[in-house]
mmCIF file of C-alpha atoms in Angstrom:
data_model
loop_
_atom_site.group_PDB
_atom_site.id
_atom_site.type_symbol
_atom_site.label_atom_id
_atom_site.label_comp_id
_atom_site.label_asym_id
_atom_site.label_seq_id
_atom_site.Cartn_x
_atom_site.Cartn_y
_atom_site.Cartn_z
ATOM 1 C CA THR A 268 -62.562 64.643 -239.799
ATOM 2 C CA GLY A 269 -62.193 61.192 -238.485
ATOM 3 C CA PHE A 270 -65.670 61.551 -236.781
ATOM 4 C CA ARG A 271 -67.140 62.913 -239.998
ATOM 5 C CA ASN A 272 -65.838 60.043 -242.049
ATOM 6 C CA VAL A 273 -67.069 57.434 -239.653
ATOM 7 C CA ILE A 274 -70.465 59.065 -239.636
ATOM 8 C CA TYR A 275 -70.621 59.262 -243.457
ATOM 9 C CA LEU A 276 -69.559 55.665 -243.681
ATOM 10 C CA ARG A 277 -72.416 54.628 -241.285
ATOM 11 C CA ILE A 278 -75.079 56.858 -243.162
ATOM 12 C CA SER A 279 -73.894 55.196 -246.421
ATOM 13 C CA LEU A 280 -74.597 51.792 -244.801
ATOM 14 C CA ILE A 281 -77.916 52.864 -243.752
ATOM 15 C CA ILE A 282 -78.786 54.048 -247.205
ATOM 16 C CA VAL A 283 -77.626 50.833 -248.801
ATOM 17 C CA SER A 284 -79.727 48.904 -246.216
ATOM 18 C CA VAL A 285 -82.853 50.867 -246.975
ATOM 19 C CA LEU A 286 -82.281 50.399 -250.752
ATOM 20 C CA GLN A 287 -81.865 46.649 -250.034
ATOM 21 C CA ILE A 288 -85.207 46.622 -248.273
ATOM 22 C CA ILE A 289 -86.979 48.541 -251.183
ATOM 23 C CA TYR A 290 -85.367 46.170 -253.723
ATOM 24 C CA THR A 291 -86.414 43.093 -251.813
ATOM 25 C CA ILE A 292 -90.010 44.339 -251.365
ATOM 26 C CA TYR A 293 -90.484 44.981 -255.041
ATOM 27 C CA SER A 294 -88.549 41.925 -256.290
ATOM 28 C CA ILE A 295 -89.739 39.245 -253.880
ATOM 29 C CA ALA A 296 -93.185 38.175 -252.902
ATOM 30 C CA ASN A 297 -92.551 37.541 -249.232
ATOM 31 C CA ALA A 298 -91.984 40.924 -247.659
ATOM 32 C CA PHE A 299 -90.653 39.261 -244.544
ATOM 33 C CA SER A 300 -87.658 37.562 -246.084
ATOM 34 C CA SER A 301 -84.288 37.334 -244.459
ATOM 35 C CA PRO A 302 -82.710 40.265 -246.570
ATOM 36 C CA ILE A 303 -85.260 42.731 -245.067
ATOM 37 C CA VAL A 304 -84.622 41.370 -241.487
ATOM 38 C CA TRP A 305 -80.896 41.784 -241.853
ATOM 39 C CA SER A 306 -81.317 45.136 -243.488
ATOM 40 C CA VAL A 307 -83.367 46.339 -240.484
ATOM 41 C CA ILE A 308 -80.765 44.939 -238.068
ATOM 42 C CA ALA A 309 -78.076 46.757 -240.089
ATOM 43 C CA ILE A 310 -79.958 50.065 -239.953
ATOM 44 C CA SER A 311 -80.516 49.608 -236.137
ATOM 45 C CA ILE A 312 -76.888 48.926 -235.457
ATOM 46 C CA ASN A 313 -75.629 51.810 -237.512
ATOM 47 C CA LEU A 314 -78.038 54.292 -235.935
ATOM 48 C CA LEU A 315 -76.996 53.095 -232.465
ATOM 49 C CA GLN A 316 -73.366 53.539 -233.556
ATOM 50 C CA ILE A 317 -74.004 57.132 -234.878
ATOM 51 C CA ALA A 318 -75.783 58.022 -231.690
ATOM 52 C CA TYR A 319 -72.768 56.739 -229.604
ATOM 53 C CA ILE A 320 -70.309 58.621 -231.726
ATOM 54 C CA LEU A 321 -72.135 61.908 -231.329
ATOM 55 C CA TYR A 322 -72.709 61.361 -227.675
ATOM 56 C CA ASN A 323 -68.789 60.746 -227.257
ATOM 57 C CA LYS A 324 -68.011 63.673 -229.414
ATOM 58 C CA LYS A 325 -69.982 65.915 -227.218
ATOM 59 C CA PHE A 326 -67.547 64.968 -224.383
ATOM 60 C CA MET A 327 -64.485 65.548 -226.662
ATOM 61 C CA ASN A 328 -65.111 69.249 -226.672
ATOM 62 C CA LEU A 329 -62.368 70.249 -224.171
ATOM 63 C CA THR A 330 -61.148 73.674 -223.410
ATOM 64 C CA PRO A 331 -57.486 74.239 -224.303
ATOM 65 C CA ASP A 332 -56.463 73.872 -220.552
ATOM 66 C CA GLU A 333 -58.555 70.757 -220.172
ATOM 67 C CA ARG A 334 -56.925 69.240 -223.303
ATOM 68 C CA ALA A 335 -53.400 70.132 -222.005
ATOM 69 C CA LEU A 336 -54.372 68.525 -218.609
ATOM 70 C CA TYR A 337 -55.594 65.514 -220.346
ATOM 71 C CA GLU A 338 -52.303 65.122 -222.127
ATOM 72 C CA MET A 339 -50.418 65.789 -218.934
ATOM 73 C CA ILE A 340 -52.007 62.979 -217.080
ATOM 74 C CA GLY A 341 -51.100 60.556 -219.913
ATOM 75 C CA GLY A 342 -53.850 60.949 -222.438
ATOM 76 C CA ARG A 343 -55.106 57.443 -222.012
ATOM 77 C CA MET A 344 -57.988 57.997 -219.660
ATOM 78 C CA ASP A 345 -61.467 57.284 -221.128
ATOM 79 C CA ILE A 346 -62.757 60.674 -222.228
ATOM 80 C CA ILE A 347 -66.127 60.371 -220.410
ATOM 81 C CA ASN A 348 -64.401 59.459 -217.188
ATOM 82 C CA PHE A 349 -61.975 62.468 -217.750
ATOM 83 C CA ARG A 350 -64.991 64.813 -218.107
ATOM 84 C CA LYS A 351 -66.349 63.500 -214.833
ATOM 85 C CA LEU A 352 -63.014 64.090 -213.145
ATOM 86 C CA MET A 353 -63.038 67.690 -214.575
ATOM 87 C CA LYS A 354 -66.479 68.238 -213.363
ATOM 88 C CA ALA A 355 -65.643 67.074 -209.874
ATOM 89 C CA GLY A 356 -62.933 69.709 -209.484
ATOM 90 C CA SER A 357 -61.983 73.346 -210.169
ATOM 91 C CA TRP A 358 -59.160 75.443 -211.285
ATOM 92 C CA VAL A 359 -57.241 77.435 -208.727
ATOM 93 C CA THR A 360 -54.413 79.984 -208.973
ATOM 94 C CA VAL A 361 -51.951 80.527 -206.174
ATOM 95 C CA GLU A 362 -49.503 83.500 -205.863
ATOM 96 C CA GLU A 363 -45.798 82.786 -205.107
ATOM 97 C CA ASN A 364 -44.645 82.048 -201.607
ATOM 98 C CA GLN A 365 -48.060 80.657 -200.521
ATOM 99 C CA ILE A 366 -48.500 77.395 -198.573
ATOM 100 C CA ILE A 367 -50.803 74.874 -200.321
ATOM 101 C CA ILE A 368 -50.387 72.005 -197.989
ATOM 102 C CA PHE A 369 -49.295 72.147 -194.286
ATOM 103 C CA GLU A 370 -47.220 69.357 -192.929
ATOM 104 C CA ASN A 371 -49.189 67.226 -190.231
ATOM 105 C CA LYS A 372 -52.452 69.132 -190.807
ATOM 106 C CA PRO A 373 -55.612 67.728 -192.337
ATOM 107 C CA ILE A 374 -56.057 68.416 -196.072
ATOM 108 C CA GLU A 375 -59.428 68.421 -197.624
ATOM 109 C CA LYS A 376 -58.224 68.574 -201.221
ATOM 110 C CA LEU A 377 -56.101 66.748 -203.795
ATOM 111 C CA PHE A 378 -54.198 69.047 -206.183
ATOM 112 C CA TYR A 379 -52.661 68.570 -209.721
ATOM 113 C CA LEU A 380 -49.889 71.173 -210.568
ATOM 114 C CA PHE A 381 -50.836 72.438 -213.945
ATOM 115 C CA GLU A 382 -48.400 75.497 -214.105
ATOM 116 C CA GLY A 383 -45.482 76.701 -212.033
ATOM 117 C CA GLU A 384 -43.230 75.302 -209.473
ATOM 118 C CA VAL A 385 -43.651 74.368 -205.742
ATOM 119 C CA GLU A 386 -41.170 73.359 -203.069
ATOM 120 C CA VAL A 387 -41.559 70.434 -200.605
ATOM 121 C CA ASN A 388 -40.360 71.013 -197.080
ATOM 122 C CA MET A 389 -40.096 68.553 -194.353
ATOM 123 C CA ASN A 390 -39.278 69.725 -190.795
ATOM 124 C CA ASP A 391 -38.429 73.189 -192.243
ATOM 125 C CA CYS A 392 -35.988 71.616 -194.501
ATOM 126 C CA ARG A 393 -36.380 71.773 -198.407
ATOM 127 C CA ILE A 394 -36.457 68.149 -199.745
ATOM 128 C CA ALA A 395 -37.644 68.665 -203.393
ATOM 129 C CA THR A 396 -38.843 71.011 -206.009
ATOM 130 C CA ILE A 397 -41.977 69.900 -208.048
ATOM 131 C CA LYS A 398 -42.656 71.207 -211.473
ATOM 132 C CA LYS A 399 -45.945 71.216 -213.413
ATOM 133 C CA GLY A 400 -47.420 67.895 -214.320
ATOM 134 C CA ASN A 401 -47.398 66.322 -210.882
ATOM 135 C CA PHE A 402 -50.171 65.711 -208.211
ATOM 136 C CA LEU A 403 -49.750 67.189 -204.765
ATOM 137 C CA GLY A 404 -51.208 65.512 -201.765
ATOM 138 C CA GLU A 405 -51.810 62.209 -203.464
ATOM 139 C CA MET A 406 -50.030 60.104 -200.754
ATOM 140 C CA SER A 407 -52.463 61.705 -198.163
ATOM 141 C CA PHE A 408 -55.349 61.052 -200.434
ATOM 142 C CA LEU A 409 -54.339 57.407 -200.771
ATOM 143 C CA SER A 410 -53.406 56.515 -197.372
ATOM 144 C CA GLY A 411 -55.900 58.707 -195.550
ATOM 145 C CA GLU A 412 -52.985 59.898 -193.261
ATOM 146 C CA LEU A 413 -51.885 63.568 -192.538
ATOM 147 C CA PRO A 414 -49.429 65.187 -195.084
ATOM 148 C CA SER A 415 -45.885 64.385 -194.202
ATOM 149 C CA ALA A 416 -44.443 67.721 -195.784
ATOM 150 C CA THR A 417 -45.495 71.251 -196.414
ATOM 151 C CA VAL A 418 -45.920 72.320 -200.065
ATOM 152 C CA SER A 419 -45.577 75.968 -201.054
ATOM 153 C CA SER A 420 -45.521 77.791 -204.280
ATOM 154 C CA ILE A 421 -42.270 79.189 -205.560
ATOM 155 C CA THR A 422 -43.749 80.857 -208.527
ATOM 156 C CA HIS A 423 -47.381 81.762 -209.492
ATOM 157 C CA VAL A 424 -49.034 78.422 -209.897
ATOM 158 C CA LYS A 425 -52.194 77.135 -211.648
ATOM 159 C CA ILE A 426 -53.636 74.089 -210.023
ATOM 160 C CA PHE A 427 -56.667 71.776 -210.619
ATOM 161 C CA SER A 428 -58.086 70.765 -207.300
ATOM 162 C CA TRP A 429 -60.650 68.118 -206.098
ATOM 163 C CA GLU A 430 -62.447 67.885 -202.697
ATOM 164 C CA LYS A 431 -61.278 64.464 -201.436
ATOM 165 C CA VAL A 432 -64.724 63.407 -200.361
ATOM 166 C CA LYS A 433 -66.248 64.288 -203.756
ATOM 167 C CA LEU A 434 -63.629 62.443 -205.585
ATOM 168 C CA ARG A 435 -63.741 59.387 -203.435
ATOM 169 C CA LEU A 436 -67.443 59.128 -203.956
ATOM 170 C CA LEU A 437 -67.125 59.297 -207.689
ATOM 171 C CA MET A 438 -64.420 56.589 -207.421
ATOM 172 C CA ASP A 439 -66.717 54.321 -205.139
ATOM 173 C CA LYS A 440 -69.434 54.666 -207.748
ATOM 174 C CA ASN A 441 -67.542 53.717 -210.782
ATOM 175 C CA ASP A 442 -64.906 50.863 -210.791
ATOM 176 C CA ASP A 443 -63.457 51.824 -214.258
ATOM 177 C CA PHE A 444 -63.045 55.532 -213.058
ATOM 178 C CA MET A 445 -61.360 54.187 -209.807
ATOM 179 C CA HIS A 446 -58.910 52.034 -211.638
ATOM 180 C CA GLU A 447 -58.002 54.817 -214.065
ATOM 181 C CA ILE A 448 -57.332 57.185 -211.269
ATOM 182 C CA TYR A 449 -55.164 54.678 -209.432
ATOM 183 C CA SER A 450 -53.255 54.020 -212.705
ATOM 184 C CA ILE A 451 -52.687 57.886 -213.041
ATOM 185 C CA PHE A 452 -51.490 57.917 -209.368
ATOM 186 C CA SER A 453 -49.080 55.028 -210.034
ATOM 187 C CA ASN A 454 -47.599 56.701 -213.151
ATOM 188 C CA ASP A 455 -47.143 60.010 -211.309
ATOM 189 C CA MET A 456 -45.373 58.237 -208.330
ATOM 190 C CA ILE A 457 -43.124 56.326 -210.764
ATOM 191 C CA LEU A 458 -42.124 59.606 -212.476
ATOM 192 C CA LYS A 459 -41.320 61.236 -209.063
ATOM 193 C CA ILE A 460 -39.012 58.389 -207.971
#
Protein backbone atom coordinates (compact mmCIF):
# COMPACT_ATOMS: atom_id res chain seq x y z
CA THR A 1 0.00 0.00 0.00
CA GLY A 2 2.92 2.38 0.61
CA PHE A 3 4.00 2.07 -3.01
CA ARG A 4 0.45 2.66 -4.20
CA ASN A 5 0.04 5.77 -2.02
CA VAL A 6 3.30 7.31 -3.27
CA ILE A 7 2.36 6.61 -6.89
CA TYR A 8 -1.12 8.12 -6.37
CA LEU A 9 0.46 11.20 -4.81
CA ARG A 10 2.85 11.62 -7.76
CA ILE A 11 0.01 11.12 -10.27
CA SER A 12 -1.99 13.78 -8.41
CA LEU A 13 0.96 16.17 -8.68
CA ILE A 14 1.19 15.49 -12.42
CA ILE A 15 -2.54 16.21 -12.84
CA VAL A 16 -2.20 19.45 -10.86
CA SER A 17 0.76 20.48 -13.06
CA VAL A 18 -1.20 19.73 -16.25
CA LEU A 19 -4.13 21.78 -14.93
CA GLN A 20 -1.70 24.59 -14.09
CA ILE A 21 -0.43 24.55 -17.70
CA ILE A 22 -3.98 24.65 -19.10
CA TYR A 23 -4.97 27.48 -16.77
CA THR A 24 -1.82 29.45 -17.64
CA ILE A 25 -2.33 29.01 -21.41
CA TYR A 26 -5.92 30.28 -21.26
CA SER A 27 -5.38 33.09 -18.77
CA ILE A 28 -2.01 34.54 -19.79
CA ALA A 29 -1.10 35.77 -23.25
CA ASN A 30 2.52 34.59 -23.04
CA ALA A 31 2.41 30.78 -23.38
CA PHE A 32 6.07 30.46 -22.33
CA SER A 33 5.64 32.01 -18.92
CA SER A 34 7.43 30.66 -15.87
CA PRO A 35 4.40 28.75 -14.41
CA ILE A 36 4.35 26.56 -17.53
CA VAL A 37 8.10 25.92 -17.35
CA TRP A 38 7.87 24.97 -13.68
CA SER A 39 4.86 22.74 -14.35
CA VAL A 40 6.72 20.90 -17.12
CA ILE A 41 9.68 20.42 -14.76
CA ALA A 42 7.34 19.12 -12.04
CA ILE A 43 5.71 16.67 -14.49
CA SER A 44 9.11 15.41 -15.64
CA ILE A 45 10.39 14.90 -12.09
CA ASN A 46 7.24 13.06 -11.03
CA LEU A 47 7.26 10.82 -14.12
CA LEU A 48 10.90 9.92 -13.41
CA GLN A 49 10.09 9.19 -9.76
CA ILE A 50 7.15 6.95 -10.75
CA ALA A 51 9.41 5.05 -13.19
CA TYR A 52 12.05 4.67 -10.45
CA ILE A 53 9.48 3.41 -7.91
CA LEU A 54 8.04 0.87 -10.37
CA TYR A 55 11.55 -0.30 -11.32
CA ASN A 56 12.46 -0.84 -7.66
CA LYS A 57 9.14 -2.55 -6.96
CA LYS A 58 10.02 -5.11 -9.60
CA PHE A 59 13.08 -5.98 -7.51
CA MET A 60 11.01 -6.19 -4.31
CA ASN A 61 9.14 -9.28 -5.52
CA LEU A 62 11.11 -11.82 -3.53
CA THR A 63 10.20 -15.46 -2.95
CA PRO A 64 9.49 -16.41 0.69
CA ASP A 65 12.96 -17.99 1.00
CA GLU A 66 14.64 -14.94 -0.54
CA ARG A 67 12.74 -12.63 1.82
CA ALA A 68 13.77 -14.78 4.81
CA LEU A 69 17.40 -14.76 3.65
CA TYR A 70 17.25 -10.99 3.20
CA GLU A 71 16.05 -10.63 6.81
CA MET A 72 18.66 -13.13 8.07
CA ILE A 73 21.56 -11.13 6.62
CA GLY A 74 20.29 -8.01 8.33
CA GLY A 75 17.61 -6.62 6.00
CA ARG A 76 19.63 -3.47 5.34
CA MET A 77 21.18 -4.35 2.00
CA ASP A 78 20.05 -2.34 -1.00
CA ILE A 79 17.31 -4.42 -2.62
CA ILE A 80 18.83 -4.16 -6.11
CA ASN A 81 22.20 -5.35 -4.78
CA PHE A 82 20.44 -8.15 -2.92
CA ARG A 83 18.79 -9.29 -6.18
CA LYS A 84 22.25 -9.31 -7.81
CA LEU A 85 23.51 -11.38 -4.89
CA MET A 86 20.66 -13.87 -5.33
CA LYS A 87 21.17 -14.05 -9.07
CA ALA A 88 24.86 -14.86 -8.59
CA GLY A 89 24.17 -17.96 -6.47
CA SER A 90 21.90 -20.96 -6.07
CA TRP A 91 20.08 -22.99 -3.42
CA VAL A 92 21.60 -26.30 -2.37
CA THR A 93 20.32 -28.97 0.00
CA VAL A 94 22.71 -31.27 1.84
CA GLU A 95 21.71 -34.44 3.68
CA GLU A 96 22.93 -35.06 7.23
CA ASN A 97 26.49 -36.24 7.90
CA GLN A 98 27.87 -34.82 4.62
CA ILE A 99 31.08 -32.81 4.39
CA ILE A 100 30.53 -29.34 2.93
CA ILE A 101 34.05 -27.91 3.39
CA PHE A 102 37.24 -29.95 3.74
CA GLU A 103 40.06 -28.73 5.98
CA ASN A 104 43.14 -27.59 4.01
CA LYS A 105 41.53 -28.31 0.63
CA PRO A 106 40.67 -25.63 -1.94
CA ILE A 107 37.07 -24.49 -1.90
CA GLU A 108 35.43 -22.90 -4.91
CA LYS A 109 32.28 -21.70 -3.15
CA LEU A 110 31.03 -19.51 -0.35
CA PHE A 111 28.00 -20.76 1.60
CA TYR A 112 25.23 -19.26 3.72
CA LEU A 113 23.51 -21.68 6.11
CA PHE A 114 19.79 -21.02 5.65
CA GLU A 115 18.34 -24.04 7.50
CA GLY A 116 19.82 -26.75 9.69
CA GLU A 117 22.97 -27.22 11.72
CA VAL A 118 26.62 -27.97 10.90
CA GLU A 119 29.65 -28.87 12.94
CA VAL A 120 33.13 -27.45 12.56
CA ASN A 121 36.07 -29.81 13.11
CA MET A 122 39.74 -28.95 13.20
CA ASN A 123 42.27 -31.79 13.27
CA ASP A 124 39.40 -34.28 13.79
CA CYS A 125 38.24 -32.43 16.89
CA ARG A 126 34.88 -30.69 17.07
CA ILE A 127 35.37 -27.01 17.86
CA ALA A 128 31.93 -25.53 17.14
CA THR A 129 28.37 -26.10 16.08
CA ILE A 130 26.90 -23.54 13.72
CA LYS A 131 23.18 -22.97 13.33
CA LYS A 132 21.26 -21.32 10.53
CA GLY A 133 21.96 -17.69 9.72
CA ASN A 134 25.74 -17.93 9.30
CA PHE A 135 28.24 -17.91 6.46
CA LEU A 136 30.45 -20.94 5.89
CA GLY A 137 33.85 -20.50 4.28
CA GLU A 138 33.87 -16.71 4.51
CA MET A 139 37.34 -16.56 6.06
CA SER A 140 38.75 -18.55 3.15
CA PHE A 141 36.85 -16.30 0.75
CA LEU A 142 38.23 -13.13 2.36
CA SER A 143 41.80 -14.29 2.88
CA GLY A 144 42.20 -16.48 -0.21
CA GLU A 145 43.74 -19.17 2.00
CA LEU A 146 42.72 -22.80 2.36
CA PRO A 147 39.94 -23.55 4.87
CA SER A 148 41.31 -24.13 8.36
CA ALA A 149 38.52 -26.53 9.36
CA THR A 150 36.15 -29.18 8.05
CA VAL A 151 32.46 -28.30 8.04
CA SER A 152 29.88 -31.07 7.85
CA SER A 153 26.12 -31.24 8.20
CA ILE A 154 24.60 -32.52 11.44
CA THR A 155 21.06 -32.30 10.10
CA HIS A 156 19.51 -31.90 6.67
CA VAL A 157 20.57 -28.39 5.68
CA LYS A 158 19.55 -25.83 3.10
CA ILE A 159 22.34 -23.58 1.89
CA PHE A 160 22.66 -20.70 -0.50
CA SER A 161 25.98 -20.93 -2.33
CA TRP A 162 28.03 -18.67 -4.57
CA GLU A 163 30.97 -19.50 -6.76
CA LYS A 164 33.83 -17.43 -5.35
CA VAL A 165 35.02 -16.24 -8.77
CA LYS A 166 31.54 -15.08 -9.78
CA LEU A 167 30.94 -13.26 -6.49
CA ARG A 168 34.39 -11.65 -6.59
CA LEU A 169 33.74 -10.35 -10.14
CA LEU A 170 30.44 -8.87 -9.01
CA MET A 171 32.16 -7.18 -6.08
CA ASP A 172 34.94 -5.81 -8.30
CA LYS A 173 32.39 -4.26 -10.69
CA ASN A 174 30.35 -2.48 -8.03
CA ASP A 175 31.88 -0.67 -5.04
CA ASP A 176 28.53 -0.25 -3.25
CA PHE A 177 27.85 -3.97 -3.60
CA MET A 178 31.36 -4.80 -2.32
CA HIS A 179 30.96 -2.54 0.75
CA GLU A 180 27.60 -4.11 1.56
CA ILE A 181 29.03 -7.64 1.30
CA TYR A 182 31.96 -6.74 3.57
CA SER A 183 29.53 -5.18 6.04
CA ILE A 184 27.47 -8.39 6.07
CA PHE A 185 30.64 -10.46 6.62
CA SER A 186 31.69 -8.16 9.48
CA ASN A 187 28.31 -8.51 11.20
CA ASP A 188 28.42 -12.29 10.73
CA MET A 189 31.90 -12.53 12.29
CA ILE A 190 30.91 -10.30 15.22
CA LEU A 191 27.93 -12.58 15.95
CA LYS A 192 30.19 -15.67 15.84
CA ILE A 193 32.63 -14.24 18.40
